[in-house]
Short mmCIF file of C-alpha atoms and ligand atoms in Angstrom, two decimals:
data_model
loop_
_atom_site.label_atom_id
_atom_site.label_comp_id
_atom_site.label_asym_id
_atom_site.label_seq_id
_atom_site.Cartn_x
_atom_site.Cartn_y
_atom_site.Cartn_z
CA UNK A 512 -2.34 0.81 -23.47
CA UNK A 513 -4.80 3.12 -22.69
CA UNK A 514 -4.55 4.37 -18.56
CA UNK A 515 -6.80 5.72 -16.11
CA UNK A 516 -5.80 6.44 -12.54
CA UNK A 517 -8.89 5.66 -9.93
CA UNK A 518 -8.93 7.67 -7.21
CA UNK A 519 -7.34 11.19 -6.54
CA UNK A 520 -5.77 10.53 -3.04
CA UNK A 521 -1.81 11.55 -2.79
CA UNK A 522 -0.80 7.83 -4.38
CA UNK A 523 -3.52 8.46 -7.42
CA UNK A 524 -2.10 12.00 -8.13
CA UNK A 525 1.93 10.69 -7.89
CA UNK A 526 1.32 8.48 -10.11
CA UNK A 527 -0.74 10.20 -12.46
CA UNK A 528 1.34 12.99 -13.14
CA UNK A 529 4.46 10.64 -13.38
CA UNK A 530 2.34 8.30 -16.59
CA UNK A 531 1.53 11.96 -17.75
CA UNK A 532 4.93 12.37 -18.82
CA UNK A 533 4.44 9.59 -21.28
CA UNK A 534 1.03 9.98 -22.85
CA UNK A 535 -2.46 11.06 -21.73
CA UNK A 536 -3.98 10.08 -18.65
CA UNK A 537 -7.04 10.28 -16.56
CA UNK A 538 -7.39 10.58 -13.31
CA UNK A 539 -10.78 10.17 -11.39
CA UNK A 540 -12.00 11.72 -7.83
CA UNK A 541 -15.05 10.24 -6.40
CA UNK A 542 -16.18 14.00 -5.38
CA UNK A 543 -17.25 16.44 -8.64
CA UNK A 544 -15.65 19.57 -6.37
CA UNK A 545 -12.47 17.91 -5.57
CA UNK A 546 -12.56 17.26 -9.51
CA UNK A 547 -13.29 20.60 -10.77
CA UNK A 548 -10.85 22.42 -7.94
CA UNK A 549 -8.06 20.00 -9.55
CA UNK A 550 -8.73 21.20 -12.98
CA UNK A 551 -8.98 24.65 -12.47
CA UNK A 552 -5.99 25.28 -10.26
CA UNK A 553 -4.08 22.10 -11.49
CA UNK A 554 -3.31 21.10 -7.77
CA UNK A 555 -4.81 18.50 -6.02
CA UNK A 556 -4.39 21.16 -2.97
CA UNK A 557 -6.69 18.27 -0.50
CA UNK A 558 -4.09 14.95 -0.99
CA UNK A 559 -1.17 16.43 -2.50
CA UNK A 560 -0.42 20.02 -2.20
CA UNK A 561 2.55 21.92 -4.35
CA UNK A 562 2.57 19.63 -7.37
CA UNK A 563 1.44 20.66 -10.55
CA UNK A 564 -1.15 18.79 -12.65
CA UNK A 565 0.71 18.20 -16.19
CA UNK A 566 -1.44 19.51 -19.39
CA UNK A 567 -1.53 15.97 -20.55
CA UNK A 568 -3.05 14.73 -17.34
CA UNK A 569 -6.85 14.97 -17.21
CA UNK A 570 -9.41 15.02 -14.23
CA UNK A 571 -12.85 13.82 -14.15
CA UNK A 572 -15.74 12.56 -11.76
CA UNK A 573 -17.53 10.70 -14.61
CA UNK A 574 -16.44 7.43 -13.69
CA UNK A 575 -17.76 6.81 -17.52
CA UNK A 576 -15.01 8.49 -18.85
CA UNK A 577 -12.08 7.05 -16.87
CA UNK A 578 -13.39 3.70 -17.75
CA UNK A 579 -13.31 4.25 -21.12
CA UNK A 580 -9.39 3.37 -21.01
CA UNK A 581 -8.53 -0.28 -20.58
CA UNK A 582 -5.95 -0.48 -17.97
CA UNK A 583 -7.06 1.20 -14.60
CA UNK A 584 -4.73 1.46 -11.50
CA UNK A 585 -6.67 1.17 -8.26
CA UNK A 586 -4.74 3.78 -6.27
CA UNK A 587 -7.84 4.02 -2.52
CA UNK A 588 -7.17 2.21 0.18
CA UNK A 589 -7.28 -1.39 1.20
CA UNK A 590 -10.62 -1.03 3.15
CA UNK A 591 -12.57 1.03 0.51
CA UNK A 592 -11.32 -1.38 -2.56
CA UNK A 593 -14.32 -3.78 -2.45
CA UNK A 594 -16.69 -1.30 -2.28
CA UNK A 595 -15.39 0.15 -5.06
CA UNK A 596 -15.15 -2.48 -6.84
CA UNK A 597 -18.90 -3.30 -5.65
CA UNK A 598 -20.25 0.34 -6.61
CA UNK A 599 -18.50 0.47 -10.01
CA UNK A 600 -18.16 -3.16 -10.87
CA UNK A 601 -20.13 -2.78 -14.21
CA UNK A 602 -17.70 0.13 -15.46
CA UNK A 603 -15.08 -2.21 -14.40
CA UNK A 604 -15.90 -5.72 -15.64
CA UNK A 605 -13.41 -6.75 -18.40
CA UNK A 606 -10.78 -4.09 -17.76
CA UNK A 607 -7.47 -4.68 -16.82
CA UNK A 608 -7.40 -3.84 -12.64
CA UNK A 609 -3.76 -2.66 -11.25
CA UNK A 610 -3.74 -2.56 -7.56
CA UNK A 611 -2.16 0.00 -5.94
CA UNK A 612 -3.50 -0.46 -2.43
CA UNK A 613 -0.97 -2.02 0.35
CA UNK A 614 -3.09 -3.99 2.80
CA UNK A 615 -4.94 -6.42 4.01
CA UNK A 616 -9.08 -6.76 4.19
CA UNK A 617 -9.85 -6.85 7.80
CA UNK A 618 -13.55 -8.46 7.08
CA UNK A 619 -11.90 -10.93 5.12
CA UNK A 620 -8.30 -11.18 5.42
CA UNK A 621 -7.76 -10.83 1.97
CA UNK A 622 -5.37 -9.08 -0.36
CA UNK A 623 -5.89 -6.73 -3.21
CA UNK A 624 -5.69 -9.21 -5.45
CA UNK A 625 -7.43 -12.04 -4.02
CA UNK A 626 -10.43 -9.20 -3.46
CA UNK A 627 -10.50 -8.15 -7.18
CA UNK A 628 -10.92 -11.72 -7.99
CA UNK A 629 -13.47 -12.31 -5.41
CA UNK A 630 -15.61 -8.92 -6.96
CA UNK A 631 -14.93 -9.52 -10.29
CA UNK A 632 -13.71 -13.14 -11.28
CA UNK A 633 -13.29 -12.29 -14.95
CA UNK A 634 -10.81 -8.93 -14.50
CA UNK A 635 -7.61 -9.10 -15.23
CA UNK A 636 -5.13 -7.79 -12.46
CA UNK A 637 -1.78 -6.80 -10.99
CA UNK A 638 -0.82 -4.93 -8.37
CA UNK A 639 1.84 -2.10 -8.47
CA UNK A 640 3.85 -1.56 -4.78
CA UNK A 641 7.29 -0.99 -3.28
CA UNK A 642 9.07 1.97 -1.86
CA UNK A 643 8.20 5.25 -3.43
CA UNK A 644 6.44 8.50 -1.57
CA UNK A 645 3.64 9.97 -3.67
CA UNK A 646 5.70 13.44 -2.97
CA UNK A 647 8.95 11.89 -4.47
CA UNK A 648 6.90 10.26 -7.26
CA UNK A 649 5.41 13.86 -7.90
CA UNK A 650 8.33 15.75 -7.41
CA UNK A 651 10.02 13.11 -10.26
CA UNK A 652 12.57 11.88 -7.61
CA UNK A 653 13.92 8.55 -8.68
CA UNK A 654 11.89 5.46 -7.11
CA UNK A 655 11.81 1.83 -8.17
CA UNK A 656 8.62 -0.44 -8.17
CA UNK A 657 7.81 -4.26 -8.07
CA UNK A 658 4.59 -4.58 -10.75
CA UNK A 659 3.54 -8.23 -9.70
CA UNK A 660 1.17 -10.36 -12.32
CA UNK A 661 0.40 -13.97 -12.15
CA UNK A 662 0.21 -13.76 -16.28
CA UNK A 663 3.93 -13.03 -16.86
CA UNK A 664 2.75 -12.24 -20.33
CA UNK A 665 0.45 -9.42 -19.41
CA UNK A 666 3.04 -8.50 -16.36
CA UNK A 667 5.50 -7.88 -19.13
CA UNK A 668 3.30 -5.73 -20.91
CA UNK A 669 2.17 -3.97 -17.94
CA UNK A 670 5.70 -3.25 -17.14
CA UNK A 671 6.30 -1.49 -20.33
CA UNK A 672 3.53 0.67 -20.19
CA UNK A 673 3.58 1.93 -16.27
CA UNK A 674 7.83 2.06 -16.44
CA UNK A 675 8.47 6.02 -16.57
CA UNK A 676 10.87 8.12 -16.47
CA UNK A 677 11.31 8.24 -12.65
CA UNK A 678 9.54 5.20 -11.56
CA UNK A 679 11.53 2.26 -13.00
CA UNK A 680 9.71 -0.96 -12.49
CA UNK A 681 10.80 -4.87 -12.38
CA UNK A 682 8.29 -7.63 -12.43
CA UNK A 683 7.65 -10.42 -10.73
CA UNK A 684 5.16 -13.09 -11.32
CA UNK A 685 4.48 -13.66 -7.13
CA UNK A 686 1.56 -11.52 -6.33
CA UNK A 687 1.08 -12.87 -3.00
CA UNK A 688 4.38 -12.03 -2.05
CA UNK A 689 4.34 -8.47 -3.28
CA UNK A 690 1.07 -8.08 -1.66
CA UNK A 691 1.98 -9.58 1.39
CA UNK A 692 4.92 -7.47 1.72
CA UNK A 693 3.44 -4.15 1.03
CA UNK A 694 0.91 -5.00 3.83
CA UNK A 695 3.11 -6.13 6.28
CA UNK A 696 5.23 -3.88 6.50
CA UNK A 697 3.29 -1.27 7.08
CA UNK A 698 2.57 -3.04 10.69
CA UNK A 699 6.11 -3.20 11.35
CA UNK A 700 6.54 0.65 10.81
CA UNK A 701 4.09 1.02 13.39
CA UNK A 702 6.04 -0.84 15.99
CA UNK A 703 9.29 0.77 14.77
CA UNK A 704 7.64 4.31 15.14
CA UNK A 705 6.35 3.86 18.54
CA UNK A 706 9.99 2.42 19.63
CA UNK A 707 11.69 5.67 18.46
CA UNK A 708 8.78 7.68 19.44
CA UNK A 709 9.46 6.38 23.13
CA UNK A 710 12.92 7.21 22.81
CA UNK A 711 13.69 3.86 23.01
CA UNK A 712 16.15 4.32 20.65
CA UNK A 713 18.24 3.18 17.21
CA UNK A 714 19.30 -0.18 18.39
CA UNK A 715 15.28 -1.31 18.94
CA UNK A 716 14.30 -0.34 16.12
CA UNK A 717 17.02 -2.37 13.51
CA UNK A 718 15.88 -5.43 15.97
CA UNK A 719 12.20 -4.55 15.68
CA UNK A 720 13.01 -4.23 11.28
CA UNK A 721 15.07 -7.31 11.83
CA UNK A 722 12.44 -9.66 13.97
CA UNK A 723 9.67 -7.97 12.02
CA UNK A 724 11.38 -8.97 8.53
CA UNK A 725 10.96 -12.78 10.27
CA UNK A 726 7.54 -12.52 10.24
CA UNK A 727 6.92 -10.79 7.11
CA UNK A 728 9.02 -13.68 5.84
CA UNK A 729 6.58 -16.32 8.82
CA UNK A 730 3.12 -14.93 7.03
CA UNK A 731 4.14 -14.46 3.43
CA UNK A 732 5.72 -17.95 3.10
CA UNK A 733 2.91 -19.96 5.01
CA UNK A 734 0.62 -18.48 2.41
CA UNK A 735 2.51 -19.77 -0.86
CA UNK A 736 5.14 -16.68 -1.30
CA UNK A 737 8.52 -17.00 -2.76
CA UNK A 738 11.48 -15.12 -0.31
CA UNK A 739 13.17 -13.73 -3.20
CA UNK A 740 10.22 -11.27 -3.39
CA UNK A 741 10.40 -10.67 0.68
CA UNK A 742 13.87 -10.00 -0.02
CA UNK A 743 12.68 -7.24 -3.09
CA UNK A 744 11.53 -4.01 -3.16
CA UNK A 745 7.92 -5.06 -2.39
CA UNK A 746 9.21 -6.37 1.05
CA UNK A 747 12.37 -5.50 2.33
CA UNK A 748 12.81 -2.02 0.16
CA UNK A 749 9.48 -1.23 1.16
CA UNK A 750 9.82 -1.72 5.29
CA UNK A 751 13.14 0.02 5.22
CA UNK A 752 11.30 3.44 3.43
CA UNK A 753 8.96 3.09 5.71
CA UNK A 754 10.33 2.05 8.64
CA UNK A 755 12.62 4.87 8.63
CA UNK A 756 10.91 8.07 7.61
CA UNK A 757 8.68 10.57 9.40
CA UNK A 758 7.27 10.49 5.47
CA UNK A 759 5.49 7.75 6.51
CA UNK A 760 2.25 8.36 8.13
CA UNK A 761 2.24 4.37 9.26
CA UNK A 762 5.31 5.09 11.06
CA UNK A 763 3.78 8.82 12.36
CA UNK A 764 1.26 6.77 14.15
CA UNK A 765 3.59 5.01 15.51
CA UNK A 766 5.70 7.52 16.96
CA UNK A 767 2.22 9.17 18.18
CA UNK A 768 2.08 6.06 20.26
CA UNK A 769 4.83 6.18 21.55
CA UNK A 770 5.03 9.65 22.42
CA UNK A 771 1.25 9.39 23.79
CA UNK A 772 0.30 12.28 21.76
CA UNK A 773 -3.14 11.94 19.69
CA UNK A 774 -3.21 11.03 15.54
CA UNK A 775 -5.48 12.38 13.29
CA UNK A 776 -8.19 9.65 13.05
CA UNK A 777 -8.65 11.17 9.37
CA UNK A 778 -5.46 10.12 7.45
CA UNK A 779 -4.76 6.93 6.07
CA UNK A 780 -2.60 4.41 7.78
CA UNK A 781 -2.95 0.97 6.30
CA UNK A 782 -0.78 -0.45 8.85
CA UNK A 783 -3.82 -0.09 11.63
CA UNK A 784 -6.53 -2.17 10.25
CA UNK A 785 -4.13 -4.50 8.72
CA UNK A 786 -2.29 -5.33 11.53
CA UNK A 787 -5.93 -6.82 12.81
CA UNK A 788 -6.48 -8.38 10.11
CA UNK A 789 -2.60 -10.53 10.11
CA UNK A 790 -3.12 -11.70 13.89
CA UNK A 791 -6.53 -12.79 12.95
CA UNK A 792 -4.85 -14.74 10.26
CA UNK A 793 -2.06 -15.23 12.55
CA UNK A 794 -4.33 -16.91 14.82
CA UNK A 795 -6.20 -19.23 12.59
CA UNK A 796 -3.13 -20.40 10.78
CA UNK A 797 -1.14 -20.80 14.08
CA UNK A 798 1.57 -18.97 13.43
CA UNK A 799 3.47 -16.82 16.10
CA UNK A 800 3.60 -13.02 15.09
CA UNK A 801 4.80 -11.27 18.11
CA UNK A 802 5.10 -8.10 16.97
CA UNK A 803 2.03 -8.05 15.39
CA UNK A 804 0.38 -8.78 18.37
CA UNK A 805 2.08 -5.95 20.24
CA UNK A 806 1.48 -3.70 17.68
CA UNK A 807 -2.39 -4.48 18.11
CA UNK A 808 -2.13 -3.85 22.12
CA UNK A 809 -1.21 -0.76 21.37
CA UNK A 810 -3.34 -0.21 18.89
CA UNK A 811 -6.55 -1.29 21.01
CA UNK A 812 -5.13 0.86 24.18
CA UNK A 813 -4.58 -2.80 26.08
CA UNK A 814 -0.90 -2.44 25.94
CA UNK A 815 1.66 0.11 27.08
CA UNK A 816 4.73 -0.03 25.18
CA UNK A 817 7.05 -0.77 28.19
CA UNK A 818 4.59 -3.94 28.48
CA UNK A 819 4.70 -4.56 24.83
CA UNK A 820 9.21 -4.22 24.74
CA UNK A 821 8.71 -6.35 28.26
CA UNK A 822 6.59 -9.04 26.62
CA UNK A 823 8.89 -9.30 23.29
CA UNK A 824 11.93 -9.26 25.70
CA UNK A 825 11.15 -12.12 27.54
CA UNK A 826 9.84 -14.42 25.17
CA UNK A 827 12.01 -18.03 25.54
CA UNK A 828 14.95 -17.75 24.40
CA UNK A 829 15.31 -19.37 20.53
CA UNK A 830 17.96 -19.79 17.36
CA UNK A 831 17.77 -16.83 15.10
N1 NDP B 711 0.74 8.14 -0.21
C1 NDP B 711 1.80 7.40 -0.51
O1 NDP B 711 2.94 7.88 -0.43
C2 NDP B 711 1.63 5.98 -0.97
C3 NDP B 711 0.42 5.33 -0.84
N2 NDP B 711 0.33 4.02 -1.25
C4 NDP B 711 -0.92 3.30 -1.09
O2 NDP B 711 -1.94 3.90 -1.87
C5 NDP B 711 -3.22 3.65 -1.28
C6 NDP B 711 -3.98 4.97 -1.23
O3 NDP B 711 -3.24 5.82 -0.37
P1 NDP B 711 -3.20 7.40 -0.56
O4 NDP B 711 -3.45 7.80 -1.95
O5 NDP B 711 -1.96 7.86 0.08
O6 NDP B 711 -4.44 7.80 0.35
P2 NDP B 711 -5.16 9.22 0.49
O7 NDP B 711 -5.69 9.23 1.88
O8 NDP B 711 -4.26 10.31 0.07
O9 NDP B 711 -6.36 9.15 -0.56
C7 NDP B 711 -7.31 8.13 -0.55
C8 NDP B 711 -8.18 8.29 -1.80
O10 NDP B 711 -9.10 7.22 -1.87
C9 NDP B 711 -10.39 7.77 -2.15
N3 NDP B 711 -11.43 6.88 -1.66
C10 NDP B 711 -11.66 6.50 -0.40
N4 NDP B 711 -12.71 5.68 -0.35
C11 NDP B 711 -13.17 5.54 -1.61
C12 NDP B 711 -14.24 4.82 -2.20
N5 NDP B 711 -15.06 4.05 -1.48
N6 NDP B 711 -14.45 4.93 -3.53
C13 NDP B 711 -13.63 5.68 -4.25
N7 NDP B 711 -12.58 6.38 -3.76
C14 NDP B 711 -12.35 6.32 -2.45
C15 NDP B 711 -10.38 9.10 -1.44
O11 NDP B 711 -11.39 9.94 -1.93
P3 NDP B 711 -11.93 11.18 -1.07
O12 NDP B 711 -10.81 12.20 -1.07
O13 NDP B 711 -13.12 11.60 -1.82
O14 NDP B 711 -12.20 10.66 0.31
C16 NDP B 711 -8.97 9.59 -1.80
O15 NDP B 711 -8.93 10.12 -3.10
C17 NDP B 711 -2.94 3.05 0.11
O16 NDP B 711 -3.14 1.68 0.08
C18 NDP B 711 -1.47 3.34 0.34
O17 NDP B 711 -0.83 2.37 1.14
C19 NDP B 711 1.35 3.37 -1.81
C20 NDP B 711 2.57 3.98 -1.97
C21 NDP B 711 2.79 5.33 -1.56
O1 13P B 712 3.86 2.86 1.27
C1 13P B 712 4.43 3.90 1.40
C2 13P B 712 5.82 4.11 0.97
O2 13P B 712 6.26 3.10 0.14
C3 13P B 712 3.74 5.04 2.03
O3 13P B 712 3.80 4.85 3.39
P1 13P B 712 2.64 5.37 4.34
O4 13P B 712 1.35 4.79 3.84
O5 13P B 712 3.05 4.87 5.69
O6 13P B 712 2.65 6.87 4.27
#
């Protein structure tokens, strides 16, 4: 299998110099400079700073040339993914798409894979998620990885060629539970920042992981999901890395929130967008998501968070 990496943000890089250590492998940045900068220092110094680019690792801004390989992990955001799917669709038609984006569309409330197949009907795709820091990745730390594919066939495959040394992946054929856990999650680190950012201590935040698991488990389920894959490394390994670590910039925001201390508006949180776009869902499904909703109180500046632990305090009372 032949692999390109699109898009040279800190995930992108990780991963590319990790599938460098088993064969060739291009990675592409939308921008010529950041390109060029890459390959002459062999740093991406802008995403992911102190790494160093392996010799079998190659950068380009041709999109041309990283499409040129047939399997292509997706590795931007959740809310630049259609568009560029949209700008490059004719590079990308017939390839083999592996999402690597953890998130849900806010215009649509789709998820990675549902808006690959809604861009281009005839790709083939998977999506790649689970615990793992692009700076552990890079620094060839030991991480493990769900790689999800409704064609078990191809998810075997896919499996073989992605597993490296320090990223050991298991499969599982339930993509909307892998991509509803990687999303979700994100949301709950949020909330579990801001709790510990408030000093509202240790205790909150393994009920806020606990209560937020339920409605990982509410949301993914409703939709078709199976709970062994909540219960994986998509879901539950994934909101316990996350949940836990000043690594994480979704739970950074959060304890910015909490702390009422400003975030830079620049760096990606998934959790923020996403967290609209599950008590949208929420909302049209009729499912209760309290947290969720907190979280986007906060979020929007219409809750403090001494109303938002009031409001999930007092809820009725209920079985666990
Ligand atoms: N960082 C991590 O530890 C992990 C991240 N992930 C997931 O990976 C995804 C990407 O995150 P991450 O790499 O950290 O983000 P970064 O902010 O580090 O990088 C985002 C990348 O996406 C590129 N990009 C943005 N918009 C477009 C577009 N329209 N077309 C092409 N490229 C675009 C950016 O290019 P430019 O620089 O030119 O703006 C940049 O290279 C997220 O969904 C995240 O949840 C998953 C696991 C770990
Ligand atoms: O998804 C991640 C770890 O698995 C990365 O988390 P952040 O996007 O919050 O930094």
């Amino acid at each position: 299998m032949t692999l390109s990496v699109i898009g040279a943000g800190a995930f992108g890089t990780a991963l590319a110099i990790s599938l460098a250590g088993r064969g060739p492998v291009c990675l592409w940045a939308r921008s010529v400079e950041q390109a060029a900068a890459m390959n002459a220092s062999r740093e991406n110094a802008a995403r992911l700073p102190g790494h160093t680019l392996p010799p079998s690792l190659t950068v380009t801004s041709e999109i041309t040339v990283a499409a040129q390989n047939q399997t292509l992990l997706l590795a931007v955001p959740m809310q630049k993914l259609r568009d560029l799917l949209l700008d490059h669709g004719e590079m990308l038609r017939g390839k083999t798409l592996v999402a690597c984006c953890k998130g849900i569309e806010l215009s649509t409330g789709l998820g990675p894979i549902a808006v690959i197949a809604d861009c281009l009907p005839e790709a083939r795709s998977a999506l790649l998620t689970g615990p793992s820091f692009a700076h552990d990745i890079a620094a060839g730390l030991p991480t493990a990885l769900t790689l999800a594919c409704a064609d078990a066939d191809l998810g075997k495959a896919l499996q073989q060629a992605l597993n490296t040394g320090n990223l050991r992946l298991y499969r599982s054929t339930d993509t909307i539970g892998a991509e509803q856990g990687g999303a979700l999650k994100n949301v709950i680190a949020i909330a579990c920042g801001a709790v510990i950012g408030a000093g509202l201590g240790e205790s909150a935040r393994a009920a806020l992981m606990t209560r937020g698991y339920a409605e990982m488990q509410r949301m993914a389920l409703a939709l078709g999901a199976q709970p062994e894959t909540l219960a994986g490394l998509s879901g539950f390994g994934d909101m316990a890395l996350t949940c836990t670590s000043e690594g994480s910039r979704n739970y950074r925001l959060g304890l910015s929130l909490g702390r009422g201390v400003a975030f830079d508006p620049s760096v990606t949180v998934e959790g923020a967008a996403t967290a609209h776009a599950v008590a949208a869902k929420a909302r049209d499904m009729n499912l209760d998501l309290p947290i969720t909703a907190c979280v986007v109180g906060l979020l929007d500046g219409r809750l403090t968070l001494n109303a938002a632990m009031t409001a999930l305090l007092t809820r009725p009372l209920k079985e666990e």
